Amino acid sequence: MEKLKVLGLALLLAGGGLAQTLVEATAVAALASSLDPAVRLPSGTYKARSPEPLLQRFPEAKGYALEAFVAKGIASRLHAAFVQQVLTAFAAAGYFVESREEKVVEGEVRTKYLLKDSLGRPALLVVVRKGEELVYGFGKRK
């Protein structure tokens, strides 16, 4: 009986840990950025409820109108290929990488891409990877 209680408590605690993600996603697949409809997002992308968790990780993004996305399913497990798809989609829409910074903080790989559009206006792409989770955000300067 005591073993069952311990097992039940362990399962309950494990379930709560699995439910916590970097950001909560809506059930709606995101096909394009609302900030720039020319940016076609890769399949497996879902709109996040709020960009706040990304803003906490990248305080410099507060100067940008940021929208956040979550990669789900197989897409989230293929981090490098998925991020390359995202960058390719941005390049096709006229956003080119000016610089890239990456750091690891508490097991999260945080990457910041400074972009410029075809008119030279700044934009930002931030990516957070942790385990099988992949969250990214795109923003244009406010």
Tab-separated table of N, CA, C and O in Angstrom, residues 93-96 115-123 140:
chain	number	residue	atom	x	y	z
A	93	ALA	N	11.731	36.029	-47.552
A	93	ALA	CA	10.872	37.207	-47.374
A	93	ALA	C	11.686	38.502	-47.329
A	93	ALA	O	11.124	39.578	-47.119
A	94	GLY	N	13.008	38.406	-47.518
A	94	GLY	CA	13.843	39.607	-47.569
A	94	GLY	C	14.515	39.994	-46.271
A	94	GLY	O	15.009	41.113	-46.134
A	95	TYR	N	14.574	39.097	-45.285
A	95	TYR	CA	15.264	39.365	-44.018
A	95	TYR	C	16.571	38.586	-43.996
A	95	TYR	O	16.568	37.357	-44.098
A	96	PHE	N	17.675	39.319	-43.865
A	96	PHE	CA	18.983	38.675	-43.909
A	96	PHE	C	19.700	38.832	-42.578
A	96	PHE	O	19.583	39.852	-41.903
A	115	LEU	N	18.543	40.752	-37.722
A	115	LEU	CA	18.213	40.705	-39.137
A	115	LEU	C	18.018	42.116	-39.667
A	115	LEU	O	17.758	43.041	-38.910
A	116	LYS	N	18.128	42.253	-40.974
A	116	LYS	CA	17.758	43.498	-41.653
A	116	LYS	C	16.875	43.117	-42.815
A	116	LYS	O	17.135	42.137	-43.510
A	117	ASP	N	15.817	43.900	-43.017
A	117	ASP	CA	14.959	43.614	-44.164
A	117	ASP	C	15.569	44.247	-45.418
A	117	ASP	O	16.639	44.869	-45.353
A	118	SER	N	14.911	44.100	-46.532
A	118	SER	CA	15.457	44.577	-47.805
A	118	SER	C	15.606	46.101	-47.851
A	118	SER	O	16.346	46.616	-48.679
A	119	LEU	N	14.939	46.814	-46.941
A	119	LEU	CA	15.070	48.266	-46.861
A	119	LEU	C	16.048	48.702	-45.774
A	119	LEU	O	16.184	49.896	-45.499
A	120	GLY	N	16.700	47.727	-45.125
A	120	GLY	CA	17.690	48.036	-44.089
A	120	GLY	C	17.118	48.232	-42.701
A	120	GLY	O	17.829	48.641	-41.788
A	121	ARG	N	15.829	47.951	-42.513
A	121	ARG	CA	15.206	48.111	-41.194
A	121	ARG	C	15.533	46.910	-40.316
A	121	ARG	O	15.493	45.762	-40.787
A	122	PRO	N	15.836	47.129	-39.034
A	122	PRO	CA	16.216	46.027	-38.142
A	122	PRO	C	15.028	45.144	-37.736
A	122	PRO	O	13.903	45.622	-37.595
A	123	ALA	N	15.328	43.887	-37.577
A	123	ALA	CA	14.373	42.907	-37.064
A	123	ALA	C	15.161	41.939	-36.188
A	123	ALA	O	16.394	41.936	-36.200
A	140	LYS	N	9.859	43.111	-35.171
A	140	LYS	CA	10.345	44.281	-35.893
A	140	LYS	C	10.510	45.394	-34.870
A	140	LYS	O	9.783	45.454	-33.872
